[in-house]
Coordinates of C-alpha atoms in Angstrom, one line a residue:
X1 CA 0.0 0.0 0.0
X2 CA 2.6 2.0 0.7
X3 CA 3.2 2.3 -3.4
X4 CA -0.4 2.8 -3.7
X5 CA 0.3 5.8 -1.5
X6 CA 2.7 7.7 -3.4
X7 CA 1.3 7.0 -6.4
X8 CA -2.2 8.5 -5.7
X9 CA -0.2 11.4 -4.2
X10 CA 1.6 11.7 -7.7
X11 CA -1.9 13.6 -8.8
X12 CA -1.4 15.8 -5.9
X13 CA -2.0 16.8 -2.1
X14 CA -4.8 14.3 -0.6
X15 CA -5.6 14.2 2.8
X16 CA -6.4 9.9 3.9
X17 CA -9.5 9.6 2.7
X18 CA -9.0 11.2 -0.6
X19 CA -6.6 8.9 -1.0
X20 CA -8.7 6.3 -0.2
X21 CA -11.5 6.9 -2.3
X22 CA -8.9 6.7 -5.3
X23 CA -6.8 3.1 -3.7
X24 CA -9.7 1.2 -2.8
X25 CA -12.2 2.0 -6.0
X26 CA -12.9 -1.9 -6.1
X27 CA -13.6 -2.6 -2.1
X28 CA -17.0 -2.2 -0.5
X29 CA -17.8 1.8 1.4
X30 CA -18.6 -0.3 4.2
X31 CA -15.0 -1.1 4.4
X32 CA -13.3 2.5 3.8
X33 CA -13.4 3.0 7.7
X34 CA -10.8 0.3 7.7
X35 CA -9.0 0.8 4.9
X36 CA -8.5 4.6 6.2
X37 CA -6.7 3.0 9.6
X38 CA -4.8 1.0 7.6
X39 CA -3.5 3.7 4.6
X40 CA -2.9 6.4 7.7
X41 CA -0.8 3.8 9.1
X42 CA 1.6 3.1 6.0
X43 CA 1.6 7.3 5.1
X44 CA 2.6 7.9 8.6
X45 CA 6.0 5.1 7.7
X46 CA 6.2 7.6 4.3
X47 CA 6.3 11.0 6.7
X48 CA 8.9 9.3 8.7
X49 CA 11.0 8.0 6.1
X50 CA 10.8 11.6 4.8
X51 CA 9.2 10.2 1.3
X52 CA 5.5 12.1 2.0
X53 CA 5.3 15.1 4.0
X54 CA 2.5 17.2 5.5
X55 CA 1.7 20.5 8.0
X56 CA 1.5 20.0 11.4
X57 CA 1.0 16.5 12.9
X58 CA -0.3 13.6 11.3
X59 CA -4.2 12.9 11.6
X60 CA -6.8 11.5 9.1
X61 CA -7.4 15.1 8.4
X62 CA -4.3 16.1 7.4
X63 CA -3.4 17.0 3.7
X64 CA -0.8 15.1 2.7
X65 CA 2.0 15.6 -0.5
X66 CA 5.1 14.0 -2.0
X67 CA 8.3 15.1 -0.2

């Protein structure tokens, strides 16, 4: 996922579930919740590897772009 990431970031600044929407066009809404929890968690590996960045700490809500 952590491709997935970066590469829906390529079209520009998304915040988690923007990016969402775009990753996980094929799985069920009922299931975005989750998928959220688990793309946040993979973005926030990007942020600290320095490969995504973003303003202010990390949330859901936050809008993230490539570094």
């Amino acid at each position: 996922r952590a491709a997935a990431a970066l590469a829906a970031l390529a079209a520009g600044p998304a915040t988690i579930a923007e990016m969402v929407a775009t990753i996980y066009v094929d799985t069920p809404k009922a299931l975005h919740g989750a998928a959220a929890l688990s793309l946040f968690a993979q973005v926030e590996d990007l942020v600290a590897r320095g490969l995504v960045a973003c303003d202010g700490t990390p949330s859901l809500d936050t809008v993230y772009r490539r570094a």
